[in-house]
Amino acid sequence: MHALMRQSAAHVRANSHFIHISTSKAPSIKETGLYGYNHLKTPKGFQRFVDDAIERSEELVNYIAGMPSSPEIIRAMDEISDTVCSVIDSAELCRHTHPDREFVDEASKAGLRINEFLHYLNTNHSIYKAVIKAEKDSSLTHEAQRAARFLRMDLEKGGIHLCPEKLDRANELSIDIIQLCREYNKNIITDPGHVDIFPASKIPKKMHHFVSPIYRNIPGASKESLGSRDNIKEKGFRIATEPSTLQGLLQCLPDAGVRKMAYVQGNSVPHANLEVLDKLIATRHEFAQLMGYKSYAEFSLHSTMAASPEVVLSFLLEMSKVVRPKADQEFEAIRDFKREKSGEPSGELEPWDEAYFTWLMKSATYKLDSSIIASYFPLPQCIEGLKILVESLFGVTFHRVPLAPGESWHPDVLKIVLHHPTEGDLGYLYLDLKSRKGKHPICAHFAIRGGRRVSETEYQLPVVALVCNFSGSSLAPVRLNHFEVETLFHEFGHALHSLLSRTEYQHFSGTRVVLDFAETPSNLFESYAWDYRVLKTFAKHYSTGDVIPKELVESMVGAKKMFAATELQRQIFYALVDQTLFGEQTSTGRDTMAIVADLKRQHTSWTHVEGTHWHTRFSHLTNYGAGYYSYLYAKCFATTIWQRICQEDPLSLDTGLALRTKFLQHGGAKDPADILNDLVGSGILRNCSGGIIPDITSLCEEMELKKR
């Protein structure tokens, strides 16, 4: 989303007069609506929520048109942004999590309506003229000047500088892009694919909870030959090939034929997204060209740290060359292991073999048992780990507070307040961590409300939601595998960015930063999930209470490193796919399946399986179009920050003070390069052809890669 709404919600991250919560007291517990908004007591309340947001925004537009002082222009623009974002972010959270279909439908309608209104705001010339006036005012504070510049650039991203005919077309294309993205993501959910496996003996008993029993007539059998009707059916299993289930299955299925069937099917759905993606690429390309850019990638990147596709590609190609030798070594090790286990000296290594044989190799080397690891990570203890983390680092308490009647969308939801002993409440966090029927299977951070200065004495506290999809029930309590623990800490990094930022304007609150800086805090906090000094504070056996053994953590870390180059190579490949699909287009169009196949052959050690198209359920192509490289930027930045700032004493108040005051509190109000240099000093980034790329030295050291 562009212009008045910056990057805000999931990372595939107020009512009409807003809820201004000061740091002096928490809101009273009385009946309210979703997320504390009185309008949202019923599904139809979303209509009033939108009506009031539009009414208030139009009042502010009229005020801005009168050309008040520059500070008042920026303040009023930020209030419009706050008003519109409150609706959009609340609607997105509701769409992804609410169990009531009527709430979901009304939230979807509200999202579409407010996005249409957003296009009106983004093409309002009174606003544009006022922002240009404010940008020229040298008396503004640094943050206000930055806000004016970003508002002007964001308005121009919407096409406000175009002639009326082109502007109308740009608005049409913007709406088409939103709808295509929604269709693409809906198809991923509604068409996960499946394979039917016969006989049932091909599926190990330990995996029966992942699959559904099915039956078929035995080929060539008749009632007469088999006797009773009950005996003519053969039992098998249906495997749903949605991504998280598929990955777990591929790790554990010993039958190569079953693995192949599951892999091919899982990477060949949803077929409908081939056409949707073609339309999305073409629509984004036309939009970018209307804006005067050669490609959507160029349009998307011109205001980022990288600044251009050429800079991103130079970074990705450098990374690809650096990682290739070690990735090839890992590939050969997996292939040799497969040949030894299978007794086939010349057997080839196939893509559906990777998860199975790498897990066997890790287990054999480090004696790992996923159920034993999970026994140390019951969900309540993991939440306790987040509490200990913020108390140790930032000296703040992290405790549960009661939910007002109507505030929550499900009984599993917890509400947390972060409280500083001298500063007061810092913000509120909803935790919705368990999977359930009808809940979107994502792990994400949603910014329900951004922080901003309301007056000299009052600050609007940030409110965010951390949403995950961890499985469990009352009969089988939730215990996380370590990948899920890492995911929880990743999303908590986003939440801390929002909760600890203290910006004048919500336009810069927390994660509302340039695209290729947004994932840095989340990647940094992943490192906390691997450090024994952190894990021993909360990782305790669910029945004995014993602290996780240091030797087990060392084995987990060792297993993580075994095929780290292969995983890094995969991420580079994903980023290259993203850049290429949204890069310059040929006049005749392009076959996305052929592009992906060619890139896989060029930049990975693995073969491509003809006919598959995994990219049709790669949701980052919608929410991070031309921006997936930002995860690799973040990985490099975070590794350097961890080594230079956190590694020596990750839980000290000194470490937390540096992270908060030099990094997290600035949100997007300060240039990311300045934040990184101020936090770490030199050696964290490099200038490259007019853009900025991360220095890869720390990452190469951690992964034992040789720089070229």
XYZ file of C-alpha atoms in Angstrom:
708
model
C 0.000 0.000 0.000
C 1.305 3.440 -0.865
C 0.846 7.058 0.123
C -1.005 7.784 3.347
C -0.686 4.207 4.515
C 2.873 2.926 4.747
C 3.954 -0.701 5.288
C 1.938 -1.547 8.327
C 0.673 -4.985 9.019
C 1.797 -8.500 8.372
C 5.390 -9.310 7.711
C 3.059 -12.996 3.981
C 2.672 -6.852 9.102
C -8.902 4.138 15.824
C -12.277 5.103 15.306
C -13.471 8.527 14.204
C -11.991 10.392 17.119
C -9.422 7.745 18.080
C -8.557 6.173 21.371
C -5.798 8.282 22.902
C -4.218 6.304 25.713
C -1.750 8.253 27.781
C 1.132 6.669 29.628
C -0.469 7.540 32.962
C -3.303 5.021 33.050
C -4.649 1.953 31.273
C -8.112 1.947 29.749
C -10.909 0.957 32.112
C -12.454 -2.477 31.726
C -15.881 -1.912 30.225
C -17.765 -3.388 27.334
C -16.211 -2.505 24.014
C -15.710 -3.915 20.524
C -12.882 -5.720 18.775
C -9.403 -4.400 19.668
C -10.991 -1.775 21.955
C -12.943 -0.016 19.194
C -16.538 0.622 20.249
C -17.761 0.460 16.666
C -16.728 -3.172 16.337
C -19.195 -4.729 18.779
C -21.007 -6.287 15.825
C -19.960 -7.205 12.281
C -21.974 -4.326 10.833
C -19.915 -2.016 13.003
C -17.215 -2.135 10.339
C -19.520 -0.064 8.107
C -19.744 2.682 10.752
C -16.002 2.366 11.371
C -15.361 3.173 7.707
C -18.012 5.909 7.590
C -16.515 7.734 10.546
C -12.975 7.335 9.246
C -13.991 8.832 5.899
C -15.913 11.659 7.569
C -13.029 12.591 9.858
C -10.483 12.323 7.040
C -12.535 14.630 4.817
C -12.676 17.186 7.658
C -8.898 17.051 7.867
C -8.528 17.317 4.081
C -10.606 20.516 4.131
C -8.462 21.839 6.961
C -5.255 21.090 5.039
C -6.664 22.742 1.904
C -6.768 26.013 3.854
C -2.948 25.891 4.001
C -2.301 26.069 7.760
C 1.279 26.182 9.050
C 3.694 23.493 7.897
C 3.765 21.680 11.265
C -0.053 21.604 11.284
C -0.136 20.238 7.735
C 2.119 17.343 8.728
C 0.193 16.766 11.966
C -3.154 16.698 10.126
C -1.757 14.410 7.425
C -0.547 12.033 10.112
C -3.986 12.020 11.731
C -5.511 11.081 8.371
C -2.954 8.288 8.068
C -3.737 7.145 11.606
C -7.471 7.133 10.873
C -7.211 5.200 7.627
C -4.609 2.718 8.911
C -6.753 1.939 11.948
C -9.495 0.651 9.684
C -7.236 -1.155 7.227
C -5.144 -2.862 9.883
C -8.141 -3.872 12.006
C -9.918 -5.256 8.935
C -6.847 -7.256 7.889
C -6.423 -8.754 11.356
C -10.119 -9.635 11.487
C -10.043 -11.213 8.016
C -7.186 -13.501 9.029
C -8.267 -14.522 12.528
C -11.954 -14.064 13.348
C -13.961 -17.303 13.665
C -17.245 -15.579 12.788
C -17.779 -15.599 9.006
C -19.964 -12.486 9.185
C -17.176 -10.521 10.877
C -14.719 -11.729 8.211
C -17.053 -10.739 5.369
C -17.726 -7.286 6.823
C -14.008 -6.764 7.441
C -13.321 -7.645 3.792
C -15.915 -5.130 2.620
C -14.473 -2.497 4.951
C -10.982 -3.127 3.618
C -12.112 -2.658 0.025
C -14.100 0.500 0.844
C -11.295 2.156 2.764
C -8.797 1.250 0.039
C -11.040 2.929 -2.521
C -11.162 6.000 -0.296
C -7.408 5.835 0.037
C -7.126 6.231 -3.721
C -9.206 9.410 -3.447
C -6.855 10.741 -0.767
C -3.781 9.795 -2.770
C -5.038 11.779 -5.753
C -6.168 14.883 -3.879
C -4.236 17.865 -5.224
C -5.007 20.049 -2.206
C -3.137 17.575 -0.044
C -0.302 17.345 -2.565
C 0.160 21.119 -2.741
C 0.137 21.403 1.033
C 2.736 18.671 1.451
C 4.998 20.299 -1.157
C 4.687 23.582 0.735
C 5.595 21.871 4.014
C 8.557 20.059 2.483
C 10.094 23.396 1.508
C 9.855 24.727 5.079
C 13.350 24.532 6.542
C 12.085 25.385 10.032
C 10.451 21.966 10.483
C 12.004 19.427 12.831
C 14.075 16.661 11.261
C 11.284 14.106 11.679
C 8.665 16.490 10.272
C 10.882 17.232 7.249
C 11.345 13.501 6.712
C 7.578 12.980 7.032
C 6.904 15.697 4.453
C 9.394 14.177 2.024
C 8.002 10.675 2.412
C 4.409 11.872 2.131
C 5.229 13.671 -1.095
C 7.056 10.646 -2.542
C 4.274 8.314 -1.466
C 1.609 10.511 -3.035
C 3.610 10.476 -6.251
C 3.742 6.671 -6.047
C -0.024 6.843 -6.412
C 0.314 8.900 -9.578
C -0.890 12.283 -8.355
C 1.592 14.005 -10.678
C 0.057 12.345 -13.762
C -2.434 13.840 -16.200
C -6.108 13.053 -15.383
C -6.422 10.237 -17.935
C -3.288 8.450 -16.705
C -4.265 9.035 -13.089
C -7.654 7.415 -13.640
C -5.938 4.424 -15.215
C -3.444 4.227 -12.345
C -6.320 4.114 -9.858
C -7.997 1.316 -11.816
C -4.757 -0.638 -11.886
C -4.187 -0.127 -8.156
C -7.576 -1.623 -7.359
C -6.943 -4.480 -9.803
C -3.631 -5.225 -8.070
C -5.305 -5.446 -4.659
C -7.967 -7.790 -5.999
C -5.450 -9.997 -7.828
C -3.335 -10.297 -4.683
C -6.395 -11.334 -2.708
C -7.385 -13.888 -5.341
C -3.862 -15.306 -5.428
C -3.724 -15.742 -1.649
C -7.272 -17.105 -1.481
C -6.369 -19.775 -4.039
C -3.424 -20.869 -1.893
C -5.779 -21.524 1.008
C -8.649 -23.096 -0.912
C -6.530 -25.370 -3.133
C -3.754 -26.918 -1.012
C -3.746 -30.086 -3.103
C -3.718 -33.703 -1.932
C -2.510 -37.163 -2.847
C -4.131 -40.497 -2.087
C -1.745 -43.223 -0.970
C -2.499 -46.954 -1.142
C -1.961 -49.199 0.657
C -2.108 -47.614 4.119
C 1.100 -49.429 5.119
C 3.124 -46.925 3.073
C 2.436 -44.274 5.726
C 4.269 -44.839 9.048
C 2.017 -45.005 12.115
C 3.744 -42.006 13.689
C 2.404 -39.897 10.814
C -1.234 -40.990 10.931
C -2.274 -37.777 12.721
C -1.144 -35.827 9.609
C -3.365 -37.776 7.214
C -6.986 -38.853 6.704
C -8.093 -42.452 6.116
C -9.757 -43.273 2.794
C -10.992 -46.453 1.146
C -11.223 -47.828 -2.367
C -12.386 -50.971 -4.101
C -9.608 -53.501 -4.550
C -8.789 -53.666 -8.272
C -10.141 -56.852 -9.878
C -12.007 -57.929 -6.761
C -15.688 -58.790 -6.565
C -18.114 -59.394 -3.743
C -18.241 -63.061 -4.614
C -14.485 -63.562 -4.566
C -13.967 -61.610 -1.362
C -16.976 -62.745 0.569
C -18.593 -60.015 2.660
C -19.073 -56.423 1.589
C -16.836 -55.243 4.439
C -13.810 -56.925 2.900
C -13.851 -55.371 -0.559
C -12.410 -52.031 0.481
C -8.708 -51.274 0.698
C -7.582 -48.679 3.232
C -5.288 -45.838 2.268
C -4.499 -42.296 3.388
C -5.116 -38.883 1.902
C -2.266 -36.405 2.359
C -3.132 -32.724 2.199
C -0.152 -31.019 0.587
C -0.418 -27.570 2.116
C 3.129 -26.264 2.734
C 3.679 -26.816 6.469
C 2.180 -30.333 6.415
C 4.074 -31.214 3.250
C 7.419 -30.229 4.732
C 6.812 -32.356 7.820
C 5.728 -35.317 5.728
C 8.699 -35.145 3.377
C 10.995 -35.333 6.401
C 9.443 -38.550 7.656
C 8.254 -40.571 4.644
C 10.628 -43.486 3.941
C 8.884 -44.484 0.690
C 10.510 -42.549 -2.176
C 7.510 -43.039 -4.434
C 5.159 -41.506 -1.872
C 7.578 -38.625 -1.300
C 7.692 -37.951 -5.027
C 3.911 -37.965 -5.356
C 3.510 -35.595 -2.407
C 6.291 -33.284 -3.610
C 5.020 -33.052 -7.192
C 1.419 -32.484 -6.151
C 2.324 -29.956 -3.451
C 4.418 -27.995 -5.919
C 1.796 -28.064 -8.681
C -1.041 -26.218 -6.937
C -2.911 -23.993 -7.144
C -2.827 -24.225 -10.922
C -5.207 -21.258 -11.194
C -2.490 -18.997 -9.809
C -0.417 -19.353 -12.971
C -2.985 -17.168 -14.722
C -3.515 -14.912 -11.700
C 0.241 -14.337 -11.434
C 0.511 -13.532 -15.151
C -2.225 -10.913 -14.702
C -0.586 -9.517 -11.573
C 2.794 -9.189 -13.300
C 1.221 -7.486 -16.319
C -0.890 -5.148 -14.176
C 2.006 -4.119 -11.966
C 4.173 -3.601 -15.056
C 1.593 -1.341 -16.710
C 1.220 0.587 -13.454
C 4.982 1.075 -13.137
C 5.282 2.276 -16.723
C 2.491 4.798 -16.141
C 4.640 6.094 -13.285
C 7.592 6.474 -15.624
C 9.586 3.394 -14.625
C 10.940 0.577 -16.782
C 9.620 -2.145 -14.472
C 7.651 -2.761 -11.324
C 10.905 -3.677 -9.582
C 12.369 -0.274 -10.451
C 9.194 1.454 -9.255
C 9.092 -0.536 -6.020
C 12.772 -0.078 -5.138
C 13.524 3.534 -5.965
C 12.845 4.767 -2.403
C 14.489 1.824 -0.589
C 18.017 1.418 0.711
C 18.911 -0.571 -2.408
C 17.440 2.160 -4.654
C 17.383 0.053 -7.850
C 17.004 -3.480 -9.232
C 20.578 -3.327 -10.493
C 21.885 -2.921 -6.939
C 19.685 -5.753 -5.667
C 20.788 -8.078 -8.464
C 24.463 -7.292 -7.886
C 23.991 -8.197 -4.206
C 22.091 -11.405 -4.974
C 24.560 -12.542 -7.624
C 27.468 -11.887 -5.262
C 25.726 -13.916 -2.570
C 24.977 -16.701 -5.055
C 28.649 -17.005 -6.029
C 29.826 -16.938 -2.417
C 27.449 -19.651 -1.230
C 27.696 -21.988 -4.253
C 30.871 -23.948 -3.328
C 29.613 -24.856 0.149
C 26.090 -25.558 -1.110
C 27.554 -27.927 -3.714
C 29.540 -29.686 -0.986
C 26.381 -30.119 1.064
C 24.524 -31.465 -1.979
C 27.242 -34.037 -2.589
C 27.171 -35.085 1.063
C 23.395 -35.653 0.932
C 23.699 -37.551 -2.356
C 26.449 -39.805 -0.989
C 24.409 -40.472 2.150
C 21.371 -41.431 0.056
C 23.458 -43.780 -2.080
C 24.849 -45.454 1.021
C 21.426 -45.851 2.652
C 19.661 -47.026 -0.488
C 22.427 -49.316 -1.684
C 22.402 -47.631 -5.105
C 25.963 -46.383 -5.802
C 24.861 -44.344 -8.807
C 21.489 -43.160 -7.497
C 20.550 -39.563 -8.196
C 19.450 -37.088 -5.537
C 15.973 -35.703 -6.250
C 14.279 -32.611 -4.786
C 11.803 -34.783 -2.849
C 14.758 -36.480 -1.148
C 16.166 -33.353 0.484
C 13.987 -33.051 3.580
C 14.073 -36.799 4.289
C 17.806 -37.399 4.002
C 18.937 -34.145 5.607
C 16.766 -34.963 8.621
C 18.225 -38.487 8.772
C 21.742 -37.055 8.577
C 21.068 -34.527 11.310
C 19.470 -37.173 13.510
C 22.326 -39.606 12.967
C 24.988 -37.006 13.676
C 23.374 -35.260 16.625
C 20.935 -37.916 17.921
C 18.038 -35.472 17.730
C 14.447 -36.416 18.412
C 11.898 -33.751 17.527
C 9.473 -34.920 20.226
C 12.178 -34.621 22.902
C 13.047 -31.107 21.725
C 9.372 -30.077 21.734
C 8.967 -31.384 25.298
C 11.080 -28.426 26.475
C 8.956 -25.848 24.681
C 5.364 -25.916 25.968
C 3.668 -22.771 24.714
C 3.161 -21.146 28.171
C 6.894 -21.492 28.841
C 7.689 -19.895 25.492
C 5.499 -16.919 26.381
C 7.379 -16.793 29.686
C 10.559 -16.638 27.604
C 9.313 -13.499 25.851
C 8.572 -11.984 29.257
C 12.056 -12.764 30.589
C 13.598 -11.391 27.404
C 11.988 -7.943 27.647
C 12.541 -7.700 31.391
C 16.223 -8.553 31.053
C 16.928 -6.389 28.016
C 14.736 -3.357 28.565
C 13.855 -3.388 32.247
C 10.135 -3.512 31.486
C 7.454 -5.806 32.839
C 5.448 -7.974 30.516
C 2.219 -9.128 32.070
C -1.245 -10.255 31.142
C -4.149 -7.844 31.568
C -7.899 -8.581 31.442
C -9.699 -8.312 28.143
C -12.805 -6.151 28.132
C -16.070 -7.813 27.092
C -16.186 -7.777 23.270
C -12.509 -6.880 22.851
C -11.308 -10.370 21.963
C -12.130 -12.462 18.910
C -11.428 -15.872 20.486
C -10.998 -17.330 23.998
C -7.380 -18.290 23.221
C -6.366 -14.637 22.785
C -4.196 -13.089 25.511
C -3.613 -9.379 26.074
C -0.232 -8.208 27.329
C 0.909 -4.789 28.485
C 4.538 -3.671 28.441
C 5.202 -1.403 31.419
C 8.317 0.589 32.273
C 8.875 1.512 35.950
C 9.453 5.204 35.177
C 7.927 5.711 31.722
C 4.640 3.914 32.395
C 2.825 1.720 29.894
C 4.648 1.344 26.577
C 2.033 -0.480 24.525
C -0.325 -3.423 24.227
C 0.163 -6.797 22.571
C -2.495 -9.346 21.653
C -1.252 -12.933 21.392
C -3.280 -15.272 19.159
C -0.942 -18.213 18.824
C -2.946 -21.440 18.465
C -4.286 -22.946 15.268
C -8.026 -23.441 14.840
C -10.519 -24.185 12.131
C -11.107 -21.207 9.839
C -8.047 -19.275 11.013
C -5.667 -18.223 8.268
C -2.542 -20.439 8.589
C -0.043 -17.611 8.932
C 2.508 -16.364 11.408
C 2.504 -12.577 11.292
C 2.608 -9.287 13.162
C -0.273 -6.851 12.748
C -0.041 -3.200 13.780
C -3.554 -2.388 14.980
C -2.587 1.128 15.985
C 0.684 2.998 15.613
C 2.271 5.152 18.262
C 2.260 8.934 17.820
C 2.513 12.161 19.757
C -0.985 13.510 20.431
C 0.011 16.527 22.551
C 2.892 17.690 24.678
C 1.691 15.484 27.524
C -0.040 12.632 25.736
C 1.248 9.792 23.564
C -0.972 7.361 21.671
C 0.344 3.949 22.663
C 0.940 1.323 19.995
C -1.320 -1.733 19.891
C -0.197 -4.794 17.947
C -1.195 -8.418 17.480
C 1.129 -11.372 17.128
C -0.612 -14.170 15.241
C 0.737 -17.712 14.868
C -0.688 -21.113 13.983
C 0.710 -23.550 16.544
C -1.140 -26.873 16.811
C -2.541 -28.368 20.001
C -5.711 -28.931 21.984
C -6.955 -29.356 25.515
C -6.083 -33.052 25.215
C -2.690 -32.417 23.588
C -1.252 -29.149 24.913
C 0.726 -27.020 22.505
C 4.408 -27.833 22.459
C 6.509 -26.099 19.866
C 9.178 -27.594 17.691
C 12.234 -25.387 17.565
C 11.397 -23.951 14.155
C 8.166 -22.679 15.723
C 10.095 -21.198 18.653
C 12.300 -19.368 16.154
C 9.172 -18.161 14.322
C 7.671 -16.870 17.584
C 10.833 -14.901 18.361
C 10.934 -13.598 14.765
C 7.423 -12.185 14.976
C 8.111 -10.876 18.486
C 10.983 -8.887 17.000
C 8.459 -7.135 14.750
C 6.176 -6.563 17.749
C 8.999 -5.016 19.801
C 9.840 -2.702 16.905
C 6.267 -1.406 17.070
C 5.908 -1.379 20.861
C 9.231 0.314 21.649
C 9.293 2.928 18.905
C 8.588 6.474 20.065
C 8.018 8.537 16.961
C 6.204 11.835 16.670
C 4.134 10.497 13.795
C 2.406 7.139 13.414
C 3.498 7.314 9.772
C 6.906 6.181 11.099
C 5.755 4.015 13.988
C 7.602 0.737 14.469
C 7.677 -1.407 11.345
C 6.610 1.485 9.091
C 10.075 1.702 7.624
C 11.582 1.248 4.175
C 11.041 -2.244 2.814
C 14.607 -3.528 3.045
C 15.018 -2.502 6.691
C 11.729 -3.892 8.055
C 12.918 -7.469 8.655
C 16.084 -6.570 10.572
C 14.658 -6.646 14.141
C 12.800 -9.897 13.490
C 15.919 -11.595 12.131
C 17.942 -10.299 15.051
C 15.573 -11.793 17.602
C 15.741 -15.167 15.870
C 19.292 -15.367 17.213
C 17.911 -15.168 20.753
C 15.971 -18.377 20.091
C 19.245 -20.256 19.488
C 21.376 -18.961 22.365
C 21.616 -21.320 25.338
C 21.945 -18.415 27.778
C 18.483 -17.317 26.645
C 16.880 -20.743 26.261
C 17.853 -21.937 29.728
C 15.765 -19.124 31.250
C 12.492 -20.622 30.020
C 12.933 -23.902 28.101
C 11.864 -26.448 30.716
C 10.488 -29.953 30.368
C 6.701 -29.971 30.460
C 6.509 -32.776 33.077
C 9.764 -32.684 35.071
C 10.517 -28.963 34.953
C 14.141 -29.747 34.057
C 15.982 -27.028 32.147
C 16.865 -27.913 28.564
C 20.329 -29.549 28.572
C 23.142 -27.491 27.136
C 24.293 -30.495 25.113
C 20.879 -30.708 23.430
C 21.007 -27.034 22.431
C 24.540 -27.494 21.090
C 23.277 -30.409 18.990
C 20.363 -28.308 17.723
C 22.765 -25.541 16.713
C 25.059 -28.061 15.057
C 22.156 -29.532 13.094
C 21.075 -26.061 12.023
C 24.517 -25.372 10.605
C 24.778 -28.693 8.725
C 22.936 -27.496 5.634
C 22.891 -23.750 6.228
C 24.454 -23.022 2.825
C 21.701 -24.984 1.078
C 19.035 -22.979 2.891
C 20.783 -19.674 2.152
C 21.067 -20.675 -1.504
C 17.325 -21.373 -1.528
C 16.553 -17.909 -0.160
C 18.802 -16.302 -2.777
C 16.973 -18.282 -5.459
C 13.580 -17.117 -4.126
C 14.760 -13.499 -4.183
C 16.064 -13.855 -7.741
C 12.707 -15.303 -8.841
C 10.912 -12.354 -7.259
C 13.233 -9.800 -8.874
C 13.054 -11.445 -12.287
C 9.280 -11.869 -12.412
C 8.747 -8.190 -11.589
C 11.712 -6.937 -13.601
C 11.682 -5.682 -17.179
C 9.138 -7.463 -19.383
C 9.346 -8.615 -22.981
C 6.732 -7.490 -25.455
C 5.428 -11.035 -25.890
C 5.156 -11.864 -22.203
C 7.033 -14.602 -20.379
C 6.434 -18.106 -19.111
C 6.869 -17.926 -15.337
C 7.387 -21.695 -15.084
C 10.296 -21.520 -17.540
C 11.817 -18.521 -15.748
C 11.705 -20.280 -12.373
C 13.155 -23.485 -13.853
C 16.055 -21.608 -15.480
C 16.877 -19.710 -12.290
C 16.846 -22.910 -10.260
C 19.302 -24.549 -12.647
C 21.586 -21.502 -12.613
C 21.569 -20.681 -8.911
C 20.972 -23.890 -6.966
C 22.576 -27.296 -6.754
C 19.230 -29.031 -7.304
C 17.325 -30.138 -10.389
C 13.970 -28.717 -11.388
C 11.013 -31.095 -11.662
C 9.304 -30.396 -14.965
C 5.673 -29.388 -14.699
C 5.894 -28.157 -11.116
C 5.343 -24.520 -10.196
C 5.987 -23.991 -6.492
C 5.942 -20.225 -7.032
C 2.156 -20.227 -7.442
C 1.818 -20.499 -3.685
C 4.730 -18.248 -2.801
C 2.627 -15.544 -1.151
C 5.579 -13.168 -0.826
C 5.159 -12.421 -4.543
C 2.058 -10.454 -3.540
C 3.018 -8.742 -0.290
C 6.734 -8.368 -1.055
C 6.635 -7.988 -4.849
C 10.241 -7.222 -5.901
C 11.133 -6.990 -2.215
C 11.840 -10.528 -1.062
C 15.564 -9.735 -1.131
C 14.906 -7.700 2.025
C 15.053 -10.907 4.105
C 18.648 -11.401 2.955
C 19.469 -7.764 3.690
C 18.043 -8.319 7.156
C 19.977 -11.557 7.653
C 23.242 -9.752 6.923
C 22.412 -6.700 9.063
C 21.116 -8.823 11.950
C 24.162 -11.092 11.952
C 26.480 -8.096 12.232
C 24.363 -6.532 15.017
C 24.282 -9.827 16.913
C 28.052 -10.302 16.687
C 28.958 -6.714 17.511
C 26.264 -5.742 20.054
C 24.477 -8.782 21.491
C 26.643 -11.873 21.419
C 28.880 -11.078 24.393
C 25.963 -10.569 26.790
C 22.631 -10.954 24.991
C 20.411 -10.367 28.034
C 22.136 -7.382 29.619
C 20.474 -4.029 30.187
C 23.389 -2.388 28.346
C 22.625 -4.486 25.276
C 18.945 -3.628 25.545
C 19.673 0.070 26.007
C 21.715 0.144 22.800
C 19.049 -1.747 20.861
C 16.228 0.435 22.128
C 17.752 3.916 22.017
C 19.865 3.556 18.871
C 17.595 1.277 16.878
C 14.051 0.291 17.864
C 12.747 3.593 19.197
C 13.357 5.395 15.894
C 10.970 3.298 13.790
C 11.080 4.873 10.341
C 11.728 8.409 11.587
C 15.469 8.167 10.981
C 17.401 7.036 7.918
C 18.150 3.296 8.237
C 21.768 3.747 7.211
C 22.213 6.284 10.017
C 20.539 3.918 12.500
C 22.791 1.016 11.514
C 25.981 3.056 11.530
C 25.089 4.643 14.875
C 24.328 1.259 16.422
C 27.232 -0.772 15.073
C 29.741 1.647 13.614
C 31.414 1.099 10.277
C 31.376 -2.221 8.491
C 27.686 -3.035 8.436
C 26.809 -1.656 4.994
C 28.420 -0.610 1.729
C 27.588 1.901 -0.963
C 26.957 0.357 -4.372
C 26.022 2.191 -7.587
C 23.881 4.785 -5.861
C 22.308 2.338 -3.415
C 23.209 0.536 -0.216
C 23.939 -3.166 0.265
C 24.825 -5.022 3.471
C 28.382 -5.956 4.224
C 28.395 -9.775 4.111
C 31.532 -10.303 6.216
C 29.741 -11.265 9.450
C 27.398 -13.650 7.672
C 30.295 -15.297 5.848
C 32.151 -15.723 9.138
C 29.125 -17.261 10.839
C 28.483 -19.668 7.959
C 32.166 -20.331 7.228
C 31.865 -19.071 3.676
C 34.778 -17.622 1.739
C 34.272 -14.099 0.416
C 35.284 -13.594 -3.184
